[in-house]
Coordinates of C-alpha atoms and ligand atoms in Angstrom, one line a residue:
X14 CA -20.6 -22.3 -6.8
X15 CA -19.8 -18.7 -8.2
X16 CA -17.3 -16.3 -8.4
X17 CA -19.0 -13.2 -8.5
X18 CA -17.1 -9.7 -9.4
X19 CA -17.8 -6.4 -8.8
X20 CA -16.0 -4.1 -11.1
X21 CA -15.9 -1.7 -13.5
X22 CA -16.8 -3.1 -16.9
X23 CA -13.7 -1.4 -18.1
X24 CA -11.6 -3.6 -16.2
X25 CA -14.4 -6.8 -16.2
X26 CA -13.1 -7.8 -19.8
X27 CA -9.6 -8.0 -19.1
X28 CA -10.6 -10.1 -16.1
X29 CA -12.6 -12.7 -17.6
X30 CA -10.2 -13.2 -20.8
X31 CA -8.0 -14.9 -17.8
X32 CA -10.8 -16.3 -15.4
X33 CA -12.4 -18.0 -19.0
X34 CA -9.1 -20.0 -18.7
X35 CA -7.6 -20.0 -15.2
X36 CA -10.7 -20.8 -13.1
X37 CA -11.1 -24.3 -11.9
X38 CA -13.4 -26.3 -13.5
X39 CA -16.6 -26.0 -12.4
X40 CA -17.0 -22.5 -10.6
X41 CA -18.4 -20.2 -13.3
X42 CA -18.4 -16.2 -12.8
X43 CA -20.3 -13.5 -13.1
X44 CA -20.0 -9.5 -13.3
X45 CA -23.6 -9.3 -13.2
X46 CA -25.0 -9.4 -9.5
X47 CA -29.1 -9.0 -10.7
X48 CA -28.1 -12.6 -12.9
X49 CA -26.4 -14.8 -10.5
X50 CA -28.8 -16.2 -7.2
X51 CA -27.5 -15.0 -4.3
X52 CA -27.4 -18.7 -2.7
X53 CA -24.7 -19.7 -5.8
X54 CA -22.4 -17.2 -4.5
X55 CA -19.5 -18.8 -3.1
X56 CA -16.8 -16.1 -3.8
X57 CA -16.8 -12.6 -4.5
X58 CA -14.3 -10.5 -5.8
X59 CA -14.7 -6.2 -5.1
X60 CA -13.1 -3.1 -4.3
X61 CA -15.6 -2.0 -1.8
X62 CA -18.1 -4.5 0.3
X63 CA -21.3 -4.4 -1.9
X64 CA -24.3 -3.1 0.3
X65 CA -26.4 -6.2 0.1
X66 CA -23.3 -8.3 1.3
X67 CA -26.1 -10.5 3.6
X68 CA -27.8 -11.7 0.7
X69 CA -25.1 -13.9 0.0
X70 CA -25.5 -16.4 2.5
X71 CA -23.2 -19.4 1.4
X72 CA -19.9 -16.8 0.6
X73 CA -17.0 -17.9 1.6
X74 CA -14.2 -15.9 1.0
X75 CA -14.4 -11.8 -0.2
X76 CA -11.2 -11.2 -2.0
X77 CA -10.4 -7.4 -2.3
X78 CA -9.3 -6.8 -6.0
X79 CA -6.8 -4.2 -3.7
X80 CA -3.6 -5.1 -1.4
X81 CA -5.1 -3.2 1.5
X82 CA -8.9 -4.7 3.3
X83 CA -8.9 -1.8 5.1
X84 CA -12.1 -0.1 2.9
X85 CA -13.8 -3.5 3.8
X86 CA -16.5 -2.9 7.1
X87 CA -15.5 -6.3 8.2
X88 CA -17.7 -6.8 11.3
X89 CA -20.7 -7.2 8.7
X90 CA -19.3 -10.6 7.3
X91 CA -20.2 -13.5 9.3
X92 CA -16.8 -14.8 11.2
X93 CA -16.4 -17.9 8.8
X94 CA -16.2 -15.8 5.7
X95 CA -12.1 -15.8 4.5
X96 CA -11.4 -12.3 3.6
X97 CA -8.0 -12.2 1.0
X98 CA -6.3 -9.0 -0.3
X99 CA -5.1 -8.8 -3.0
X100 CA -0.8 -10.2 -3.3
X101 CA 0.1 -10.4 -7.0
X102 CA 3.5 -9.5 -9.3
X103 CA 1.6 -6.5 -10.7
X104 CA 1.0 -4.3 -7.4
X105 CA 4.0 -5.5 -5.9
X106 CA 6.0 -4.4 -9.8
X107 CA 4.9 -0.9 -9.4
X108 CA 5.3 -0.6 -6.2
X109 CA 8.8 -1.1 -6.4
X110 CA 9.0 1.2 -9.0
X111 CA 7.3 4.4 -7.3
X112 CA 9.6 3.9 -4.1
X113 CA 12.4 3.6 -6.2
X114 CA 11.9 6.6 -8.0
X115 CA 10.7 8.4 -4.7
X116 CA 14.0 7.2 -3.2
X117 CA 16.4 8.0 -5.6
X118 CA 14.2 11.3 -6.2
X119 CA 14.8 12.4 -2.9
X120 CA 18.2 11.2 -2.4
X121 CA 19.9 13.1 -5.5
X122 CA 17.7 16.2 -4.1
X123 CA 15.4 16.8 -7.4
X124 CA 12.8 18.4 -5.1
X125 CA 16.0 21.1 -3.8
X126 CA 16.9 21.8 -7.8
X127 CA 13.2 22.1 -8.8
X128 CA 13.5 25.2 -6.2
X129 CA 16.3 26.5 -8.1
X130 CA 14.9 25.8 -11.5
X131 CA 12.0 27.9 -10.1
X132 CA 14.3 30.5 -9.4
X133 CA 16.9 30.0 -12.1
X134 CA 19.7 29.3 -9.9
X135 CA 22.8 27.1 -11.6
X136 CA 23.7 25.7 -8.0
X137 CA 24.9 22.6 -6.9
X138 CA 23.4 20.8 -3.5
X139 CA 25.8 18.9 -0.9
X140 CA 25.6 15.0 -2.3
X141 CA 26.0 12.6 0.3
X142 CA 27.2 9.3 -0.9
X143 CA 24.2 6.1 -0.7
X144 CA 26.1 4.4 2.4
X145 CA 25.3 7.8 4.3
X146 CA 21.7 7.9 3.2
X147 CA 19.7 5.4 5.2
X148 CA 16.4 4.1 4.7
X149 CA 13.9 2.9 6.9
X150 CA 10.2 0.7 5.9
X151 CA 7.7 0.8 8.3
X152 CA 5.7 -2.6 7.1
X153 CA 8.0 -5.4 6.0
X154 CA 5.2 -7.5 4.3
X155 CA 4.8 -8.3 0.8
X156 CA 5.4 -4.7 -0.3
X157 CA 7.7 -3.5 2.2
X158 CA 10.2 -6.6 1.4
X159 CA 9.6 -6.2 -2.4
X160 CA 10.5 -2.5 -2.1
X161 CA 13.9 -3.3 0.1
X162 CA 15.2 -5.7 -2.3
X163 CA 14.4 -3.4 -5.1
X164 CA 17.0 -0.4 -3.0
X165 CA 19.1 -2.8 -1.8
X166 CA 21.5 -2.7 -5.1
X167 CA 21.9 1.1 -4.8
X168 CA 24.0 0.8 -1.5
X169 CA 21.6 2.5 1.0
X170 CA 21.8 0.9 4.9
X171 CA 18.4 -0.6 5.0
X172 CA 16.3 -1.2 8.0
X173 CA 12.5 -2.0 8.3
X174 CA 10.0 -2.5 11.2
X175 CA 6.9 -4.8 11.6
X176 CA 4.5 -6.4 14.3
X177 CA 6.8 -9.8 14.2
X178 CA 10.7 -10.0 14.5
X179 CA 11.9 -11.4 11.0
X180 CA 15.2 -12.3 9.4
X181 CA 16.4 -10.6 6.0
X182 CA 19.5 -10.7 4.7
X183 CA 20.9 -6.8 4.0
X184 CA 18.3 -5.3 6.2
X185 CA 18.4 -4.5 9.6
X186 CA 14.8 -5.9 11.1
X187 CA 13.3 -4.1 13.9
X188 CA 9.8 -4.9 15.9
X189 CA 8.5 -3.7 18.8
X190 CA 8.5 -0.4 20.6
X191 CA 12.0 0.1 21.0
X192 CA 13.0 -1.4 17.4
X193 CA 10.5 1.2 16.2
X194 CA 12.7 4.2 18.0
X195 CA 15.6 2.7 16.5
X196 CA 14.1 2.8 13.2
X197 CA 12.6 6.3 13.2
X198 CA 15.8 8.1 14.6
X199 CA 18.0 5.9 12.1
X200 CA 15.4 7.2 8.8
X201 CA 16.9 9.7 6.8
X202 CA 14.1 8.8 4.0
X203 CA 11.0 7.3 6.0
X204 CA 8.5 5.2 3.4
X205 CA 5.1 3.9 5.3
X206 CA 3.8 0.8 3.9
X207 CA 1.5 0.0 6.6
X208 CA -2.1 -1.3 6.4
X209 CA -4.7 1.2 8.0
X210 CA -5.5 -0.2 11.1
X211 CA -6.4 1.0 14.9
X212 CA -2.7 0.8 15.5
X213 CA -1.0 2.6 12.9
X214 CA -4.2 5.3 12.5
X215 CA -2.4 8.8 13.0
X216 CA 0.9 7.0 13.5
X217 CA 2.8 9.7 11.0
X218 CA 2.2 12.4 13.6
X219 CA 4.5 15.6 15.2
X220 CA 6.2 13.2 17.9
X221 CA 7.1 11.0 15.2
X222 CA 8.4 13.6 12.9
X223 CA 10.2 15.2 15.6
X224 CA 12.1 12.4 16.3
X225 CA 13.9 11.8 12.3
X226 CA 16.8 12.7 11.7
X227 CA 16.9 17.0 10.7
X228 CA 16.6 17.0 7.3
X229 CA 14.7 13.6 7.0
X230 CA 12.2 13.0 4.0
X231 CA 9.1 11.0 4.3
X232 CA 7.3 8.5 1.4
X233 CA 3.5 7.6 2.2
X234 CA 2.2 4.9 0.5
X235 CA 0.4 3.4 3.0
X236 CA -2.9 4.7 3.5
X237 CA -3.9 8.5 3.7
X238 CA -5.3 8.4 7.7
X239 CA -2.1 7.0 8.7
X240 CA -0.8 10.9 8.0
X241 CA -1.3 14.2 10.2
X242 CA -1.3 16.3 7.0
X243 CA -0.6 19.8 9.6
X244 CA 1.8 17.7 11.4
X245 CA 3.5 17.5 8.4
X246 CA 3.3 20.6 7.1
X247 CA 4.5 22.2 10.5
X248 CA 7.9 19.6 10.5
X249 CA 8.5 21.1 6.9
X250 CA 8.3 24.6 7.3
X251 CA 9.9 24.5 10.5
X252 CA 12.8 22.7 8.5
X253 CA 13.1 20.2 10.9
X254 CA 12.2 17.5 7.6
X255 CA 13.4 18.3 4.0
X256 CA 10.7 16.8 1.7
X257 CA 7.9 14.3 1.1
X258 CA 6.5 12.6 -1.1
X259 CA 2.4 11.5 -1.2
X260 CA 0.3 8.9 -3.4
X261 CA -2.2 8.3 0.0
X262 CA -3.8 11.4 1.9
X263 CA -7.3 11.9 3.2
X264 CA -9.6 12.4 2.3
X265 CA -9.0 11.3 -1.9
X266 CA -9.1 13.3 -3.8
X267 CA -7.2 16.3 -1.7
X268 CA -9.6 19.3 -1.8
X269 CA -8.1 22.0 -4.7
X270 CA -7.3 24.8 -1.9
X271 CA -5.1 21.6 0.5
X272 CA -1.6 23.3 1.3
X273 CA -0.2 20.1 0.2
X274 CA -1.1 20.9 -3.7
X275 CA 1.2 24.2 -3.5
X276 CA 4.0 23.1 -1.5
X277 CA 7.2 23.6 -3.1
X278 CA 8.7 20.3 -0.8
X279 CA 5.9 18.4 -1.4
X280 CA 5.6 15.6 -4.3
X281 CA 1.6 14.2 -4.9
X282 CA 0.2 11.9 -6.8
X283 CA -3.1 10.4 -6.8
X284 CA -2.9 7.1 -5.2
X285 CA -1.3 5.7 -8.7
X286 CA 1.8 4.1 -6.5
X287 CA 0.7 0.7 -7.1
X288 CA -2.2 -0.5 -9.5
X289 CA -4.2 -3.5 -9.5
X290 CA -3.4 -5.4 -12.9
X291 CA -6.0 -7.7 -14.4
X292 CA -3.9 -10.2 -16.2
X293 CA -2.0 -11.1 -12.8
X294 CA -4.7 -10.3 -10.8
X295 CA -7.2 -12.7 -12.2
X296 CA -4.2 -15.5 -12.1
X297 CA -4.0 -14.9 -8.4
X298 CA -7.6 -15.3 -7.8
X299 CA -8.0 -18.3 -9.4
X300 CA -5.2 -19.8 -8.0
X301 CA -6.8 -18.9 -4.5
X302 CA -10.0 -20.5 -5.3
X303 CA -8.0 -23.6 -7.1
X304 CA -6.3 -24.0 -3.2
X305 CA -9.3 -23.3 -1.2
X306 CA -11.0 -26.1 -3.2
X307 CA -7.8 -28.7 -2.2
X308 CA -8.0 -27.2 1.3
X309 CA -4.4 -25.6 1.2
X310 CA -3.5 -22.3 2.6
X311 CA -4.6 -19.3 0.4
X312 CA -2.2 -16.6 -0.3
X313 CA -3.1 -13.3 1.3
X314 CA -5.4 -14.5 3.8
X315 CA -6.2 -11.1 6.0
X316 CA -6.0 -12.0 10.2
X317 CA -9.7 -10.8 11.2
X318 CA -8.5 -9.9 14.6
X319 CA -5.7 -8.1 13.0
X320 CA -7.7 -6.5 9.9
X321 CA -4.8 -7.0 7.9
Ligands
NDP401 P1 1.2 -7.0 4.3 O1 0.0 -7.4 5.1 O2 1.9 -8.0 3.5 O3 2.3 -6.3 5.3 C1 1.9 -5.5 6.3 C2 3.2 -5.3 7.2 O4 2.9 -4.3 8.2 C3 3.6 -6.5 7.9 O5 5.0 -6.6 7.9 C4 3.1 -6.3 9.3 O6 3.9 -6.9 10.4 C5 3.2 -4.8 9.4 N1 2.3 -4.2 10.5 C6 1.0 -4.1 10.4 N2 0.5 -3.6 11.6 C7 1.6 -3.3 12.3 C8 1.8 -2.7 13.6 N3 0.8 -2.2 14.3 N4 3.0 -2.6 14.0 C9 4.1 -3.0 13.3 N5 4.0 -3.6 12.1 C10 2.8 -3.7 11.6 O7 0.7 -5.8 3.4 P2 1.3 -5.3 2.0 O8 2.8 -5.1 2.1 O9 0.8 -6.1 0.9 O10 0.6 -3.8 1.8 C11 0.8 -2.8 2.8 C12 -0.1 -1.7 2.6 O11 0.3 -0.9 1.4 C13 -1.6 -2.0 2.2 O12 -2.3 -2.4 3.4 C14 -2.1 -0.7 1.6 O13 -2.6 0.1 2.6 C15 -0.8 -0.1 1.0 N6 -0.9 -0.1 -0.4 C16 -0.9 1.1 -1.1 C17 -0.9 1.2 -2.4 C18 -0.8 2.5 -3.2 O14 -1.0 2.5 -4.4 N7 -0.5 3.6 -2.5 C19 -1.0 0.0 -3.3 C20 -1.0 -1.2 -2.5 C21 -1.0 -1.3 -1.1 P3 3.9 -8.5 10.5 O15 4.8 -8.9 9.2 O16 4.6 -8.8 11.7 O17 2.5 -9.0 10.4
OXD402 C1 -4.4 -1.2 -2.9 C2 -4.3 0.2 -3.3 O1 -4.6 -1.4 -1.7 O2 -4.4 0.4 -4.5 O3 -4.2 -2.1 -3.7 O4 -4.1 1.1 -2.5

C-alpha cells in the first residue's frame, strides 16, 4: 500500500519531511515511479495524470497536489478511483490575500493613478465609499467563501453565486439562472473562482460583460478558458468595464505580443494567486489517507459527474 508522488524534486523534500511523520503507519511513499511496483500503488499524488496511469491497477484515489482537477483527463481512471483536489490553509491563505489586494487595488483606483503617474498628472479620482462598491464571487466553495470573509471587514455589500442555494451570514447567496442575473448586474468588481468545467467554459464572455454594471472591474482567478480574452478587451476599450485583473488566461504562459501584456487597464500575473504549500499540503494528504483507511468521508472529494 503506497503513496506514490509525482513532483518536482524541488518540492519532493519539503513533502516528505511531513509525510516521514504524518503518514499513517504502514503506507510508505515514494517520489520515484521506476522503484515502487505498480501493483503497491494505492495512492498517488500529481499535478498532471502520469501517462502510464493504467499501470496502476489497485489505485485508489489520485489526489491533485492543485485545488482545481480540471488538468486531470478523468475518463482514463476506472470509475472506482476517488479523485481529491487539493483543500488546505496554504492555497486557501493566499488566496485571500491576491483578492484582497485585487479588491482593494481596484476599489481605491490604483490602476486609474498608474495612468496618471504615466502621464504625471497630480489628479485625484472620484472615491466612492465601500458600502457603494459591491462585490460579486462567482463560486462560493472553499475559495470563494474564504475570499468573502476575508472582504467582509472592509464594508463592501457582498453577494456570491453557485450551483447549490447556501446560507452565509453577510453575503447575499444566489444560484440558479436568475440568481446569476442578479449577481452579474449587482458586480461592480466581478472575481471568478469557478472550476473549469463544460458549464462555466467561455462563461466570462461579451453578453456577460455587457450586462455589469458601466464601469465594472473583473478578477479571474479561476481558470484561463473560463475568459474570452477579445471579449474582454472589446468591454475595456469600449469603456463599458473599467479594469481587470488576471492570474489565469489561456493559453499559460500568454504569448509576448498578447494585447493583455500592454494594456494600461489590465493587471497580470502568472498564475501566482494561490500556491500549493508543502508543509500544509502534505498534512492534508495524509490526513485524507488516515480517513479513507477508517472509511470516513475525505475532504475534497471531486463529484466525477460534476468534474469538480
Ligand atoms: P470548490 O469546488 O470548493 O468550489 C467550487 C464552487 O463553484 C462551488 O461553490 C460550486 O457550487 C460552484 N460551481 C461550480 N460549477 C458551477 C456552475 N456550473 N454553476 C454555478 N456554480 C458552480 O473549489 P475551490 O473554491 O477550492 O476552487 C475553485 C477554483 O479556483 C479551482 O477549481 C481552480 O480552478 C481555481 N484556483 C485558482 C488558483 C490560482 O492560483 N489562480 C489556485 C487555486 C484554485 P456548489 O457549491 O453548489 O457545488
Ligand atoms: C490550483 C492552482 O488549482 O494553482 O491549485 O491553480
Amino acid at each position: 500500500m503506497t503513496l506514490l508522488c509525482n513532483m518536482d524534486q524541488s518540492r519532493a523534500a519539503a513533502f516528505a519531511e511531513v509525510f516521514e511523520r504524518a503518514l499513517p503507519e504502514g503506507v510508505p511513499f515514494s517520489f520515484d515511479a521506476a522503484s515502487v511496483d505498480p501493483d503497491d500503488v494505492r495512492y498517488l499524488l500529481s499535478w498532471l495524470m502520469p501517462e502510464d496511469i493504467e499501470r496502476y491497477t489497485n489505485l485508489e484515489i489520485m489526489f491533485s497536489t492543485g485545488a482545481g482537477v480540471d488538468q486531470f483527463t478523468s475518463d482514463r481512471l476506472p470509475a472506482n478511483v476517488k479523485i481529491v483536489r487539493m483543500v488546505e490553509d496554504g492555497i486557501v491563505r493566499m488566496m485571500q490575500e491576491y483578492v484582497a489586494l485585487s479588491v482593494l487595488m481596484l476599489h481605491r483606483n490604483f490602476i486609474g493613478y498608474k495612468e496618471h503617474q504615466n502621464k504625471a498628472l497630480w489628479q485625484a479620482i472620484d472615491q466612492p465609499q465601500t458600502a457603494q462598491r459591491r462585490i460579486g464571487v462567482l463560486g462560493l466553495g472553499v475559495l470563494g467563501q474564504a475570499v468573502l470573509d476575508r472582504l467582509a471587514p472592509f464594508g463592501f455589500p457582498l453577494s456570491g453565486w453557485s450551483r447549490s442555494a447556501k446560507s452565509i451570514p453577510g453575503v447575499t447567496c444566489l444560484s440558479g439562472d436568475d440568481g446569476f442575473e442578479q449577481l452579474i448586474a449587482t458586480s461592480d468588481i466581478l472575481i471568478c473562482l469557478l472550476p473549469l468545467t463544460d458549464e462555466t467554459t467561455g462563461m466570462l464572455d461579451a453578453p456577460l460583460f455587457s450586462r455589469l454594471p458601466k464601469g465594472a472591474s473583473l478578477v479571474h482567478v479561476g481558470r484561463g478558458r473560463q475568459l474570452d480574452h477579445q471579449a474582454l478587451l472589446d468591454a475595456l476599450d469600449q469603456g463599458h468595464l473599467a479594469s481587470a485583473v488576471l492570474d489565469v488566461t489561456e493559453p499559460e504562459p500568454l504569448p509576448t505580443d498578447h494585447p493583455f501584456w500592454s494594456h494600461p487597464r489590465i493587471m497580470l500575473t502568472p498564475h501566482i494567486a494561490s500556491v500549493t504549500q508543502p508543509s500544509t499540503a502534505a498534512i492534508a494528504v495524509s490526513d485524507n489517507i488516515r480517513r479513507h483507511l477508517q472509511g470516513e468521508d475525505l475532504i475534497g472529494l471531486v463529484d466525477r459527474n460534476r468534474n469538480y
